[in-house]
Structures are given as C-alpha cells and as structure tokens.
Amino acid sequence: MTPAAWIMLIITWSIIVYFTAKFFWKVLKTPHALKTEEQIEEHLDDEQQEMP
Amino acid sequence: MSSKEQWATRVGLVLAMAGNAVGLGNFLRFPAQAAQNGGGAFLIPYLVSFALMGIPLLWVEWAIGRHGGIYGYHSTPGMFHVMGEQSWLKYIGVFGIFTNLTIAAYYCYIESWTLSYVFHSLIGTFAQTDPKIFFSDYVGETAHSLFAFPLEAGIWFLITLALNIWILSKGLAKGIEMAAKIGMPLLILFAIILVVRGLTLPEGAPGVVQSPLDGLNFVWNPKLEGLTQPTTWLAAAGQIFFTLSLGMGAIHCYASYVSKRSDIALNAASAGWMNEFVEVILGGSLLIPIATAYMGLGAVQSATAGGGGFSLGFLSLPTLFNNWGWFAPIAGAMWFGLLFFAGITSSLAMGQPIMAYFQDEHEMSREKSAWLFGVSILILGLFCVWLYPGGAFDEYDFWSGTFSLVVFALLEVFIFSFVFGIDKGWKEITRGADIRVPKIFRFIIKYITPVFILVVFIGALIQPAEGNWILACQSLMSGDSWPFAANSVIGKLFHVGVDSAWFTSEGMGTKVMVQDITRLLLFALFAGIAVMIYLDFRRKGGSR
C-alpha cells in the first residue's frame, strides 16, 4: 500500500465509522422517539387545512 | 384503504431500511467502480454525491412516505396523489410500482443463484467443477441459443420466490423486520470474517501469488487526475444513487409505516450511513484483495475493467476459496450467504410496495397480496430466465434497474420542492426529528439535488463512446455527430454499434429481437400499471 492509499483509506474509514456509529448509537438510545401529542397534532392540523 | 401495520422496533426499521439499500452491488460493483475510476480519489466525488444527493434524497423519500402513510397510502401512487391538487400526480407513482415489480423479477433470479451457490459451496461442487463452466450450464448459456429453460436454476428460483412470499406474508414486524434483524448482523459478521481472513493472507501461503494489500492498494491508491474526468463524477454519483436504492418507491413504502409521532431524519441518516459502512469498509476490502492474492493484480484489473465485479465474485472466487483447505466450503457459503442476505433484504423491500398497493386499493389481505406479488414475479422472472441467453436480463436491468430509477428520482425531487412545496417538505422532514437537520439542506434539496440528478440523467442519456467527453465535444464542434456509447440510453435505444436486424440471413432470431420484445413487454407493463391506477382511483369515486 502506498502512503497516499493509506491516507485515503484512513480518512474515509474514519468519516464513515464516525457517522455510522454516531447515528446508530443515537437510534439505540432512543428506541421509540415519541414526540408530544401537541407537536404532532399541531402539524397534522396544518396539513389537513392545506390538503386539496 | 387502511393498514394497521407498524414497525415493531426502531432498530428493526433502520436495519430493514439499511437491508433494502445493502445489495449485491455493495460487494460486487463498488470495489470495481472505485478501482476503475480513480481509486482512492473516487471516494471524493463519492462522498460529495452522498452529501449532496444521497442524504437529501433519502430525507425526501422518507418524508414523502411518512406523509402518504398519514393519509393511509403505502405505495407511491397514493402518496403522490396527496402531495398536491394536480390529477397527474398519482401517475408519477407508476414508477414506484413498475420498478419494484420488474427489478424484483430479475433480482430474485440473481438472489436464487446466491442461494444455490451456498448449497454448492457446502457440498464441494467448486472443488471439482470450474465455476465458469458451472455457471454457463447453470443458466443454460451453453445451449448456444437465445432461449433456455435451465431446470436447476428454475428450481432455485422457485425456492427463493417461495421464501420471499413466506416472509412477506408474515407481515411487516414478524416477517420483513425479523428477516432484517437476522440477515443484517449475519451479513456483517460473514463479511468481517472474510475481510480479516483475506487481508491477513501471508505471501507464500498455498496459492498466494501477491499480497492482498496490493489489491487494497488498487482500490484505494488515489489517482488524482481522475477527479478532472466527468466520467469519474458520473460513476460516483451513479454508484451513490444505486447503492442507496433511491428512486424505487421502496423507501417511501417502508417509511409510510412509521408512526406519525416518530423521527425520520435520524432514521434515514442512520440507515444511509450503515449502507456506506457495508459498502466502503466491508465491500471495498473483500473481493479485490482476495482475488489479487490468488490471481495477481493484472488479472483482477482486467476482470474489473468493465466496472463490475460479477465475474470475480461468481466465476473466480469459488475456485480461489479452494486454497483455504477445510475452511473452503464454509468460506464459500459465507460469501454467497452474505450476498444472499444482501439480496433478500432488498427483494423484500421491493415486494412490500406492490403488496401495499393491493392492500390499500383493493383491500386485499396480506397473504393474498403476497401471493399476487409472487405470481407476478414468477411470470416476469420466468421470461427473464427463459430469455437470459438472449439478453432479456440485461434489458430488465437497464430500463427498470437504471433508467427508470433516475427518471423517478428526478420527478420526485422536483414535485417535492415545487409542487408539494419546500416549506411543507422541510416541515415534514424535520417534524419529530431526533437530530438537527442543517438548514443548508433546504437549499440543497431545492436546487442542488435536482441539478445533480439531472446531470446524472443527461450523463446516462448521452454518454459518449469510451466515456471520453472531451473527445465527444471536440467531435461535435468539428461538425461530426455525437459518438454515443453503446451503453448510453440513446445508444441502447437505437442499438448503436450493433446490427439492428431481428433475424439472421438464415431466418434465426437475433439478440436485438429479444431486446426489443423485452422492451415492449416492459413498456406494456408500465402502461398497464398506469391504466390500473386510473381505474382504481376512478372506482373510488375520486373526481381527480
């Protein structure tokens, strides 16, 4: 492996491992991710009014 | 038009979405594309495309899906129908049915090869038979005919189809989600074992002719001059597009079962990055290093010259594993097993939108709709099996697995931003989000992503011969015609570079005849789906 190849590999792998682990860890930590009823209803009301 | 189905767990949903994205291309296509398009330098346009096109489109498709699900729609015709007042919107959803149906037909056939190869690896077939001869016999190519009905391939196809129908009929949580929870960890485990074994092959071990790190170097050594080539950027954007299963309607469908209270921004990002992990880290370290160790870099370079790793994966690797002694059958089973898991988690994602349409619009039961999907795939798939030697398979792959995806993605991102409206769209993406979505993506989704896809589309449409854009422009400037590549959309459409006659002078049918008949079939199917949607929406009494 050339030094340039090692550099590309390490940088790319680091970026991918970082974001994969970060996001998946967050998914594992918030298994349901429920929001408050108010937040949802507020949005759905807006939606219904705008619906054709 | 109602469905009470929901995902059982958030992890299951993310794994199912990642499973939808992770396919055979992660292990067979990506390393070859990277190696042939600038090596490590390929990863620069690749990651740029992921940020500017991949992630934004993932958010758009998840948002369209969850929005449609709120109104009881789980397939694209209904989802687009509720995105605006225009009556034509539902017909954009034809793509989401058509692509899944036709891709599943030939994809299940490839999936059946991997299942069959697991079996043949375990019983030691490849210790005695050359995989090249085995494959030709298996798909009936040795008959030197345009038609084939290979018995064994047909049986494995039926087994694979039955497995898909069975899992789909079990439901979203107990079927698809369970398959993803089993398949994805096993796929990653098998890949890690093979990567570690492959990269640690010592020089001087039986059969090893070169260090596997030379293969890794072939994938990663940056050839920076590649960055100035439009072909490299088009290849990177194309790879991102296909690896994330964008423009199919499968992501929309899975997202439509997400509770209205749940996040989509984090789920989409997590599934997308997980696909990148499997593709770049595992896929990029497996096939080419092992093949280089046993075949030498020169042979690997010529085997991947076309930008695909199929011949290495199916025709060479089974023999190379024979150097691993007692571990050879297990390694073969792991390799084809991981391809099988990659395949089935994707084919299930193609089945669900079709079933959802019939469940929503015809109030069909899950079991009935699973059978209907199975029968449709059997009919379309057998056509593909029967005419494989004539090139029907490649036609399915090109028109539904490549062209149709890009067109659909282009239309959907335009509709999302300009018909549905970016304000509503942004609200939909960020509602309930468990991560802060950077506001810059609002601009990217509206302007950058459509331009990116448009460039990919035009690139595919008029790709010049040998991918040489500079030469093609010079040719045009000097008054000559544009030299269309045979594999460009226009080149394919007009059979550039081949005799377009349907019959030989002896009166025998040609491959062009098979290609044209396949295109007619696909076109008729597309039109038929559009008519079905028209009738279904009219039956429901909608004036639009």
Coordinates of C-alpha atoms in Angstrom, one line a residue:
Chain A
M1 CA 0.0 0.0 0.0
T2 CA 1.3 3.4 -0.9
P3 CA 1.2 6.2 1.8
A4 CA -1.4 8.1 -0.3
A5 CA -3.6 5.0 -0.4
W6 CA -3.3 4.6 3.4
I7 CA -4.2 8.2 4.0
M8 CA -7.3 8.0 1.7
L9 CA -8.4 4.8 3.4
I10 CA -7.9 6.1 7.0
I11 CA -9.7 9.4 6.3
T12 CA -12.6 7.7 4.6
W13 CA -13.0 4.9 7.0
S14 CA -12.8 7.4 9.9
I15 CA -15.6 9.5 8.5
I16 CA -17.8 6.5 7.8
V17 CA -17.2 4.8 11.1
Y18 CA -17.8 8.0 13.0
F19 CA -21.2 8.8 11.4
T20 CA -22.4 5.2 11.3
A21 CA -21.6 4.8 15.0
K22 CA -22.9 8.2 16.0
F23 CA -26.3 7.8 14.3
F24 CA -26.8 4.2 15.1
W25 CA -25.9 4.8 18.7
K26 CA -28.5 7.5 18.9
V27 CA -31.1 5.2 17.4
L28 CA -30.3 2.6 20.0
K29 CA -30.5 5.2 22.8
T30 CA -33.9 6.4 21.7
P31 CA -35.8 3.2 20.7
H32 CA -39.2 4.8 20.3
A33 CA -38.5 8.5 19.9
L34 CA -42.0 9.6 20.8
K35 CA -42.9 13.2 20.5
T36 CA -45.5 15.1 22.4
E37 CA -49.1 14.9 21.2
E38 CA -49.2 18.7 20.9
Q39 CA -46.3 18.8 18.5
I40 CA -47.8 16.2 16.2
E41 CA -51.4 17.4 16.3
E42 CA -50.3 20.9 15.6
H43 CA -48.6 19.8 12.4
L44 CA -51.4 17.5 11.4
D45 CA -53.9 20.3 11.7
D46 CA -51.8 22.5 9.4
E47 CA -51.6 19.6 7.0
Q48 CA -55.4 18.9 6.9
Q49 CA -56.1 22.6 6.2
E50 CA -53.7 22.6 3.3
M51 CA -55.0 19.4 1.8
P52 CA -56.8 19.6 -1.5
Chain B
M1 CA -57.5 1.7 2.3
S2 CA -56.2 1.2 5.8
S3 CA -53.3 -0.6 7.3
K4 CA -52.7 -1.1 11.0
E5 CA -49.3 -2.5 10.4
Q6 CA -46.4 -0.8 12.2
W7 CA -42.7 -1.5 12.7
A8 CA -42.1 -3.3 16.0
T9 CA -38.9 -1.5 16.9
R10 CA -36.9 1.4 15.7
V11 CA -33.8 -0.7 15.3
G12 CA -35.7 -3.1 13.2
L13 CA -36.9 -0.3 10.9
V14 CA -33.3 1.1 10.5
L15 CA -32.0 -2.4 9.8
A16 CA -34.8 -3.1 7.3
M17 CA -34.0 0.2 5.5
A18 CA -30.3 -0.5 5.6
G19 CA -31.0 -4.0 4.3
N20 CA -33.1 -2.5 1.5
A21 CA -30.1 -0.4 0.5
V22 CA -27.4 -3.0 1.0
G23 CA -27.4 -5.2 -2.0
L24 CA -25.1 -7.3 -4.2
G25 CA -23.7 -4.1 -5.7
N26 CA -22.1 -3.2 -2.3
F27 CA -19.8 -6.1 -2.7
L28 CA -19.5 -6.6 -6.4
R29 CA -20.0 -3.2 -8.0
F30 CA -18.5 -0.7 -5.6
P31 CA -14.9 -2.0 -5.4
A32 CA -14.7 -2.4 -9.2
Q33 CA -16.1 1.1 -9.7
A34 CA -13.7 2.6 -7.2
A35 CA -10.7 0.8 -8.7
Q36 CA -11.6 1.8 -12.3
N37 CA -12.4 5.4 -11.5
G38 CA -9.5 7.0 -9.7
G39 CA -9.0 4.5 -6.8
G40 CA -8.9 6.5 -3.6
A41 CA -9.7 9.7 -5.5
F42 CA -13.1 8.1 -6.4
L43 CA -14.1 8.5 -2.8
I44 CA -14.0 12.3 -3.0
P45 CA -16.8 12.6 -5.6
Y46 CA -18.5 9.6 -4.0
L47 CA -18.8 11.3 -0.6
V48 CA -19.7 14.6 -2.2
S49 CA -22.5 12.8 -4.1
F50 CA -23.6 11.2 -0.8
A51 CA -23.9 14.5 0.9
L52 CA -25.5 16.5 -1.9
M53 CA -27.7 13.8 -3.5
G54 CA -27.8 10.7 -1.4
I55 CA -28.7 12.0 2.0
P56 CA -31.1 14.7 0.7
L57 CA -32.9 12.2 -1.5
L58 CA -33.2 9.8 1.5
W59 CA -34.9 12.5 3.5
V60 CA -37.2 13.4 0.6
E61 CA -38.3 9.8 0.1
W62 CA -38.8 9.1 3.9
A63 CA -40.8 12.4 4.1
I64 CA -43.0 11.5 1.1
G65 CA -43.5 8.0 2.6
R66 CA -44.5 9.1 6.1
H67 CA -46.7 11.9 4.7
G68 CA -48.5 9.4 2.5
G69 CA -48.8 6.9 5.4
I70 CA -50.7 9.5 7.5
Y71 CA -53.4 9.5 4.8
G72 CA -53.4 5.7 4.6
Y73 CA -51.3 5.3 1.5
H74 CA -48.4 2.9 1.5
S75 CA -47.4 2.9 -2.2
T76 CA -46.3 5.7 -4.4
P77 CA -49.5 6.4 -6.5
G78 CA -51.5 7.4 -3.4
M79 CA -48.5 9.1 -1.8
F80 CA -48.1 11.4 -4.8
H81 CA -51.8 11.8 -5.1
V82 CA -51.9 13.6 -1.7
M83 CA -48.9 15.8 -2.5
G84 CA -50.9 18.3 -4.5
E85 CA -54.1 19.1 -6.4
Q86 CA -52.9 18.0 -9.8
S87 CA -54.6 14.9 -11.1
W88 CA -51.5 13.7 -12.9
L89 CA -49.5 13.3 -9.7
K90 CA -50.7 9.8 -9.0
Y91 CA -49.3 8.6 -12.3
I92 CA -45.8 9.6 -11.1
G93 CA -46.4 6.8 -8.7
V94 CA -46.5 4.3 -11.6
F95 CA -42.7 4.3 -11.4
G96 CA -42.8 3.1 -7.7
I97 CA -44.8 0.0 -8.7
F98 CA -43.2 -0.7 -12.1
T99 CA -39.6 -0.5 -10.9
N100 CA -40.1 -2.7 -7.9
L101 CA -42.0 -5.3 -9.9
T102 CA -39.6 -5.6 -12.7
I103 CA -36.4 -5.3 -10.6
A104 CA -37.7 -7.9 -8.2
A105 CA -38.3 -10.2 -11.2
Y106 CA -34.6 -10.4 -12.2
Y107 CA -33.2 -9.6 -8.8
C108 CA -34.9 -12.7 -7.3
Y109 CA -33.3 -14.7 -10.1
I110 CA -29.8 -13.4 -9.0
E111 CA -30.7 -14.0 -5.4
S112 CA -31.6 -17.6 -6.3
W113 CA -28.1 -18.0 -7.8
T114 CA -26.5 -17.0 -4.5
L115 CA -28.7 -19.4 -2.5
S116 CA -27.8 -22.2 -4.9
Y117 CA -24.1 -21.3 -4.7
V118 CA -24.3 -21.5 -0.9
F119 CA -25.5 -25.1 -1.3
H120 CA -22.9 -25.9 -4.0
S121 CA -20.1 -24.4 -1.8
L122 CA -21.1 -26.6 1.1
I123 CA -21.3 -29.8 -0.9
G124 CA -17.9 -29.0 -2.5
T125 CA -19.1 -28.6 -6.1
F126 CA -16.5 -25.9 -6.8
A127 CA -13.6 -28.2 -5.7
Q128 CA -14.3 -30.4 -8.7
T129 CA -16.0 -28.1 -11.3
D130 CA -14.7 -24.9 -12.8
P131 CA -17.2 -22.2 -11.7
K132 CA -17.1 -20.7 -15.3
I133 CA -18.4 -24.0 -16.8
F134 CA -20.8 -24.5 -13.9
F135 CA -22.3 -21.0 -14.4
S136 CA -22.8 -21.4 -18.1
D137 CA -24.5 -24.7 -17.6
Y138 CA -26.5 -23.4 -14.7
V139 CA -28.1 -20.5 -16.6
G140 CA -28.3 -22.5 -19.9
E141 CA -25.8 -20.4 -21.8
T142 CA -24.1 -23.5 -23.3
A143 CA -27.1 -24.3 -25.4
H144 CA -25.9 -21.6 -27.9
S145 CA -29.5 -20.4 -28.2
L146 CA -31.4 -17.2 -27.4
F147 CA -33.7 -19.3 -25.2
A148 CA -33.1 -21.6 -22.2
F149 CA -35.0 -23.3 -19.5
P150 CA -32.4 -24.4 -17.1
L151 CA -34.0 -26.9 -14.7
E152 CA -31.8 -26.4 -11.7
A153 CA -31.8 -22.6 -11.9
G154 CA -35.6 -22.7 -12.3
I155 CA -36.0 -24.8 -9.1
W156 CA -33.8 -22.5 -7.1
F157 CA -35.7 -19.5 -8.4
L158 CA -38.9 -21.1 -7.2
I159 CA -37.4 -21.8 -3.8
T160 CA -36.2 -18.2 -3.5
L161 CA -39.5 -16.9 -4.6
A162 CA -41.4 -19.1 -2.1
L163 CA -39.1 -17.8 0.7
N164 CA -39.8 -14.2 -0.2
I165 CA -43.6 -14.9 -0.3
W166 CA -43.5 -16.6 3.0
I167 CA -41.6 -13.8 4.8
L168 CA -43.7 -11.1 3.2
S169 CA -46.9 -12.9 4.2
K170 CA -45.8 -13.0 7.8
G171 CA -46.2 -9.2 8.0
L172 CA -44.0 -6.2 8.5
A173 CA -42.8 -6.8 12.0
K174 CA -42.8 -10.6 12.1
G175 CA -41.6 -11.0 8.5
I176 CA -39.5 -8.2 7.0
E177 CA -38.3 -6.8 10.3
M178 CA -37.3 -10.2 11.6
A179 CA -35.5 -11.1 8.4
A180 CA -33.5 -7.8 8.6
K181 CA -32.7 -8.4 12.3
I182 CA -31.3 -11.8 11.4
G183 CA -29.9 -11.1 7.9
M184 CA -28.0 -7.8 8.5
P185 CA -25.9 -8.9 11.5
L186 CA -25.1 -12.2 9.8
L187 CA -24.1 -10.4 6.6
I188 CA -21.8 -8.1 8.6
L189 CA -20.4 -10.9 10.6
F190 CA -19.6 -13.0 7.5
A191 CA -18.1 -10.1 5.7
I192 CA -15.8 -9.2 8.7
I193 CA -14.6 -12.8 8.9
L194 CA -13.8 -12.9 5.2
V195 CA -12.2 -9.5 5.2
V196 CA -9.9 -10.4 8.1
R197 CA -9.0 -13.8 6.6
G198 CA -8.4 -12.2 3.2
L199 CA -6.3 -9.3 4.3
T200 CA -4.1 -11.4 6.6
L201 CA -3.2 -14.0 3.8
P202 CA 0.5 -14.3 4.1
E203 CA 2.7 -14.2 1.0
G204 CA 4.0 -17.7 0.5
A205 CA 0.7 -19.4 1.6
P206 CA -0.5 -22.1 -0.8
G207 CA -1.8 -20.4 -4.0
V208 CA -0.9 -16.8 -2.9
V209 CA 0.9 -15.0 -5.7
Q210 CA 0.7 -11.5 -4.5
S211 CA 0.0 -9.6 -1.2
P212 CA -3.7 -8.9 -0.7
L213 CA -2.7 -5.4 0.3
D214 CA -1.7 -4.8 -3.3
G215 CA -5.4 -5.4 -4.1
L216 CA -6.4 -3.0 -1.4
N217 CA -4.0 -0.5 -2.8
F218 CA -5.6 -0.9 -6.3
V219 CA -8.9 0.1 -4.7
W220 CA -7.5 3.0 -2.5
N221 CA -4.5 4.5 -4.3
P222 CA -5.7 7.9 -5.3
K223 CA -5.2 8.8 -9.0
L224 CA -6.0 12.5 -8.7
E225 CA -6.1 13.0 -12.4
G226 CA -9.4 11.0 -12.2
L227 CA -11.0 14.0 -10.4
T228 CA -10.9 16.1 -13.6
Q229 CA -12.7 13.4 -15.6
P230 CA -16.5 13.8 -15.9
T231 CA -16.8 10.0 -16.1
T232 CA -15.4 9.7 -12.5
W233 CA -18.0 12.1 -11.1
L234 CA -20.8 10.4 -13.1
A235 CA -19.7 7.0 -11.9
A236 CA -19.5 8.2 -8.3
A237 CA -23.0 9.8 -8.4
G238 CA -24.4 6.8 -10.1
Q239 CA -23.0 4.4 -7.5
I240 CA -24.4 6.5 -4.7
F241 CA -27.8 6.5 -6.4
F242 CA -28.0 2.8 -6.9
T243 CA -26.4 1.7 -3.6
L244 CA -29.0 3.7 -1.6
S245 CA -31.9 2.1 -3.6
L246 CA -33.1 5.6 -4.4
G247 CA -35.9 6.3 -6.9
M248 CA -37.6 2.9 -6.4
G249 CA -40.5 3.5 -4.1
A250 CA -39.3 1.0 -1.5
I251 CA -38.0 3.6 0.9
H252 CA -41.3 5.5 0.6
C253 CA -43.2 2.3 1.4
Y254 CA -41.2 1.4 4.5
A255 CA -41.4 5.0 5.8
S256 CA -45.2 5.0 5.3
Y257 CA -45.5 2.6 8.3
V258 CA -43.5 4.9 10.5
S259 CA -45.7 6.3 13.2
K260 CA -46.7 10.0 12.7
R261 CA -45.0 10.6 16.1
S262 CA -41.6 9.3 15.0
D263 CA -38.5 10.7 13.7
I264 CA -37.4 10.2 10.1
A265 CA -34.3 12.4 9.9
L266 CA -32.2 10.3 12.2
N267 CA -33.5 7.0 10.9
A268 CA -32.7 7.9 7.3
A269 CA -29.2 9.1 8.2
S270 CA -28.5 6.0 10.2
A271 CA -29.7 3.6 7.5
G272 CA -27.8 5.6 4.9
W273 CA -24.5 5.6 6.8
M274 CA -24.9 1.9 7.7
N275 CA -25.1 1.2 3.9
E276 CA -21.9 3.2 3.4
F277 CA -20.2 1.2 6.2
V278 CA -21.1 -2.1 4.5
E279 CA -20.2 -0.8 1.0
V280 CA -16.9 1.1 1.5
I281 CA -15.4 -0.6 4.5
L282 CA -16.5 -4.2 4.1
G283 CA -17.3 -4.3 0.3
G284 CA -14.1 -2.4 -0.6
S285 CA -11.9 -4.8 1.4
L286 CA -13.2 -8.1 0.4
L287 CA -13.4 -9.2 -3.2
I288 CA -10.5 -7.4 -4.8
P289 CA -7.8 -8.1 -2.1
I290 CA -8.7 -11.9 -2.0
A291 CA -8.8 -12.1 -5.8
T292 CA -5.5 -10.2 -6.1
A293 CA -3.8 -12.5 -3.6
Y294 CA -4.6 -15.6 -5.7
M295 CA -4.9 -14.3 -9.3
G296 CA -2.4 -11.4 -9.3
L297 CA -3.3 -7.7 -9.8
G298 CA -3.1 -7.9 -13.6
A299 CA -5.9 -10.5 -13.8
V300 CA -8.0 -8.5 -11.3
Q301 CA -7.5 -5.3 -13.3
S302 CA -8.8 -7.0 -16.5
A303 CA -11.7 -8.7 -14.7
T304 CA -12.9 -5.4 -13.3
A305 CA -12.3 -3.3 -16.4
G306 CA -16.0 -3.1 -17.2
G307 CA -16.7 -1.6 -13.7
G308 CA -18.3 -4.7 -12.3
G309 CA -17.2 -7.5 -10.0
F310 CA -19.6 -10.1 -11.1
S311 CA -17.1 -12.4 -12.8
L312 CA -14.7 -12.2 -9.9
G313 CA -17.5 -12.9 -7.4
F314 CA -19.2 -15.7 -9.1
L315 CA -16.7 -17.1 -11.5
S316 CA -13.3 -16.8 -9.7
L317 CA -13.8 -16.6 -6.0
P318 CA -15.4 -20.1 -5.6
T319 CA -12.2 -21.6 -7.0
L320 CA -9.9 -19.3 -5.0
F321 CA -11.5 -20.4 -1.8
N322 CA -10.3 -23.9 -2.5
N323 CA -6.9 -22.7 -1.3
W324 CA -8.3 -22.4 2.2
G325 CA -8.4 -26.1 2.9
W326 CA -11.1 -27.3 5.3
F327 CA -12.4 -23.7 5.6
A328 CA -13.1 -23.5 1.8
P329 CA -16.7 -24.7 1.9
I330 CA -17.5 -22.5 4.8
A331 CA -15.9 -19.5 3.2
G332 CA -17.8 -20.1 0.0
A333 CA -21.1 -20.5 2.0
M334 CA -20.3 -17.3 3.9
W335 CA -19.5 -15.3 0.7
F336 CA -22.6 -16.4 -1.1
G337 CA -24.6 -16.3 2.2
L338 CA -23.8 -12.7 2.7
L339 CA -24.7 -12.0 -0.9
F340 CA -28.0 -13.9 -0.3
F341 CA -28.8 -11.8 2.8
A342 CA -27.9 -8.6 0.9
G343 CA -30.2 -9.8 -1.9
I344 CA -33.2 -11.0 0.2
T345 CA -33.4 -7.9 2.4
S346 CA -33.6 -5.9 -0.8
S347 CA -36.1 -8.1 -2.6
L348 CA -38.4 -8.0 0.4
A349 CA -38.3 -4.2 0.2
M350 CA -39.4 -4.5 -3.5
G351 CA -42.3 -6.8 -2.6
Q352 CA -43.8 -4.6 0.1
P353 CA -44.8 -1.7 -2.1
I354 CA -46.6 -4.0 -4.6
M355 CA -48.5 -5.7 -1.7
A356 CA -49.2 -2.4 -0.1
Y357 CA -50.9 -1.1 -3.3
F358 CA -53.3 -4.1 -3.4
Q359 CA -53.9 -3.9 0.3
D360 CA -54.7 -0.2 0.1
E361 CA -56.6 0.0 -3.1
H362 CA -58.3 -3.5 -3.2
E363 CA -58.5 -4.2 0.5
M364 CA -56.6 -7.4 -0.2
S365 CA -55.3 -9.5 2.7
R366 CA -51.5 -9.6 3.3
E367 CA -51.4 -13.3 2.4
K368 CA -53.3 -12.8 -0.9
S369 CA -51.2 -9.8 -1.9
A370 CA -48.0 -11.7 -1.1
W371 CA -49.2 -14.5 -3.4
L372 CA -50.2 -12.0 -6.1
F373 CA -46.7 -10.5 -5.9
G374 CA -45.1 -13.9 -6.1
V375 CA -47.1 -14.9 -9.1
S376 CA -46.3 -11.6 -10.9
I377 CA -42.6 -12.1 -10.2
L378 CA -42.8 -15.7 -11.4
I379 CA -44.3 -14.7 -14.7
L380 CA -41.9 -11.8 -15.2
G381 CA -39.0 -13.7 -13.8
L382 CA -39.5 -16.8 -16.0
F383 CA -39.5 -14.6 -19.0
C384 CA -36.1 -13.4 -17.8
V385 CA -34.9 -16.9 -17.1
W386 CA -36.1 -18.2 -20.4
L387 CA -34.6 -15.4 -22.4
Y388 CA -31.4 -15.0 -20.3
P389 CA -29.1 -16.0 -23.1
G390 CA -30.9 -13.6 -25.5
G391 CA -30.2 -10.6 -23.2
A392 CA -33.6 -10.1 -21.6
F393 CA -32.0 -10.0 -18.2
D394 CA -29.8 -7.0 -19.2
E395 CA -32.8 -5.2 -20.7
Y396 CA -34.7 -5.5 -17.4
D397 CA -31.6 -4.3 -15.5
F398 CA -31.0 -1.3 -17.8
W399 CA -34.5 0.0 -18.3
S400 CA -36.0 -0.7 -14.9
G401 CA -32.9 -1.0 -12.7
T402 CA -31.1 2.0 -14.0
F403 CA -33.1 4.3 -16.3
S404 CA -36.4 4.3 -14.5
L405 CA -34.8 5.0 -11.1
V406 CA -33.1 8.1 -12.3
V407 CA -36.3 9.4 -14.0
F408 CA -38.4 8.8 -10.9
A409 CA -35.9 10.4 -8.6
L410 CA -35.7 13.5 -10.8
L411 CA -39.5 13.8 -10.9
E412 CA -40.0 13.2 -7.2
V413 CA -37.4 15.8 -6.0
F414 CA -39.0 18.3 -8.4
I415 CA -42.5 17.6 -7.1
F416 CA -41.3 17.6 -3.5
S417 CA -39.7 21.1 -3.9
F418 CA -42.0 22.8 -6.3
V419 CA -45.4 21.1 -6.2
F420 CA -45.7 20.0 -2.6
G421 CA -43.6 23.0 -1.7
I422 CA -40.2 23.1 0.0
D423 CA -41.8 24.8 3.1
K424 CA -44.2 21.9 3.7
G425 CA -41.5 19.5 2.7
W426 CA -38.9 20.9 5.1
K427 CA -41.5 20.8 7.9
E428 CA -42.2 17.1 7.0
I429 CA -38.5 16.2 7.1
T430 CA -37.8 18.0 10.4
R431 CA -41.1 17.1 12.2
G432 CA -40.2 14.9 15.2
A433 CA -36.5 14.9 14.2
D434 CA -34.1 13.5 16.7
I435 CA -31.2 15.3 15.1
R436 CA -30.9 18.8 14.0
V437 CA -31.0 18.8 10.2
P438 CA -28.8 21.7 9.0
K439 CA -30.8 24.4 7.3
I440 CA -28.4 24.4 4.3
F441 CA -30.1 21.1 3.2
R442 CA -33.3 23.0 2.5
F443 CA -31.4 24.9 -0.2
I444 CA -29.6 21.7 -1.3
I445 CA -32.9 19.8 -1.7
K446 CA -34.5 22.5 -3.7
Y447 CA -31.7 23.4 -6.0
I448 CA -28.5 21.3 -5.8
T449 CA -30.0 17.8 -5.6
P450 CA -32.3 18.2 -8.7
V451 CA -29.3 19.6 -10.7
F452 CA -27.1 16.7 -9.5
I453 CA -29.7 14.1 -10.6
L454 CA -30.3 16.0 -13.9
V455 CA -26.5 15.8 -14.6
V456 CA -26.5 12.1 -13.9
F457 CA -29.6 11.6 -16.1
I458 CA -28.0 13.6 -19.0
G459 CA -24.8 11.8 -18.5
A460 CA -26.5 8.4 -18.8
L461 CA -28.6 9.7 -21.7
I462 CA -25.8 10.8 -24.0
Q463 CA -22.7 9.1 -22.5
P464 CA -20.1 9.2 -25.3
A465 CA -18.1 6.3 -26.6
E466 CA -15.3 5.2 -24.2
G467 CA -16.6 7.8 -21.7
N468 CA -14.4 10.4 -23.4
W469 CA -16.5 13.6 -23.0
I470 CA -13.7 15.9 -24.2
L471 CA -13.3 14.0 -27.4
A472 CA -17.0 13.8 -28.0
C473 CA -17.3 17.6 -27.5
Q474 CA -14.5 18.1 -30.0
S475 CA -16.2 15.8 -32.4
L476 CA -19.4 17.8 -32.1
M477 CA -17.6 21.2 -32.5
S478 CA -15.9 20.0 -35.7
G479 CA -19.3 19.2 -37.2
D480 CA -19.3 15.5 -36.7
S481 CA -22.1 13.6 -34.8
W482 CA -22.0 12.9 -31.1
P483 CA -20.4 9.5 -30.6
F484 CA -23.0 7.8 -28.4
A485 CA -21.7 4.9 -26.2
A486 CA -23.4 1.6 -26.8
N487 CA -24.4 1.6 -23.2
S488 CA -25.8 5.1 -23.1
V489 CA -29.6 5.4 -23.0
I490 CA -29.7 6.6 -26.6
G491 CA -27.1 4.1 -27.6
K492 CA -29.2 1.3 -26.1
L493 CA -32.4 2.6 -27.6
F494 CA -31.1 2.7 -31.1
H495 CA -28.8 -0.3 -30.8
V496 CA -25.7 1.7 -31.5
G497 CA -22.8 -0.4 -32.7
V498 CA -24.8 -3.5 -33.4
D499 CA -26.8 -4.7 -36.4
S500 CA -30.4 -4.0 -35.5
A501 CA -31.9 -6.8 -37.6
W502 CA -34.4 -9.1 -35.9
F503 CA -33.4 -12.1 -37.9
T504 CA -30.2 -13.5 -39.3
S505 CA -29.9 -14.4 -43.0
E506 CA -30.8 -18.0 -42.0
G507 CA -34.0 -16.8 -40.5
M508 CA -32.9 -17.2 -36.9
G509 CA -33.9 -14.7 -34.3
T510 CA -31.2 -12.3 -33.0
K511 CA -30.5 -10.8 -29.6
V512 CA -31.8 -7.5 -30.9
M513 CA -35.2 -9.2 -31.4
V514 CA -35.1 -10.4 -27.8
Q515 CA -34.1 -7.0 -26.6
D516 CA -36.9 -5.2 -28.5
I517 CA -39.5 -7.8 -27.4
T518 CA -38.4 -7.3 -23.8
R519 CA -38.7 -3.5 -24.1
L520 CA -42.2 -3.9 -25.5
L521 CA -43.1 -6.1 -22.6
L522 CA -41.7 -3.5 -20.1
F523 CA -43.5 -0.7 -21.8
A524 CA -46.8 -2.6 -21.9
L525 CA -46.4 -3.3 -18.2
F526 CA -45.7 0.3 -17.4
A527 CA -48.8 1.4 -19.4
G528 CA -50.9 -1.4 -17.8
I529 CA -50.0 -0.2 -14.3
A530 CA -51.0 3.4 -15.3
V531 CA -54.4 2.1 -16.5
M532 CA -54.9 0.1 -13.3
I533 CA -54.2 3.2 -11.2
Y534 CA -56.6 5.2 -13.4
L535 CA -59.4 2.6 -12.9
D536 CA -58.7 2.1 -9.2
F537 CA -58.9 5.8 -8.4
R538 CA -62.0 6.3 -10.6
R539 CA -63.6 3.3 -8.8
K540 CA -63.0 5.0 -5.5
G541 CA -65.1 7.9 -6.8
G542 CA -62.3 10.5 -6.9
S543 CA -63.0 13.2 -9.3
R544 CA -59.3 13.9 -9.8

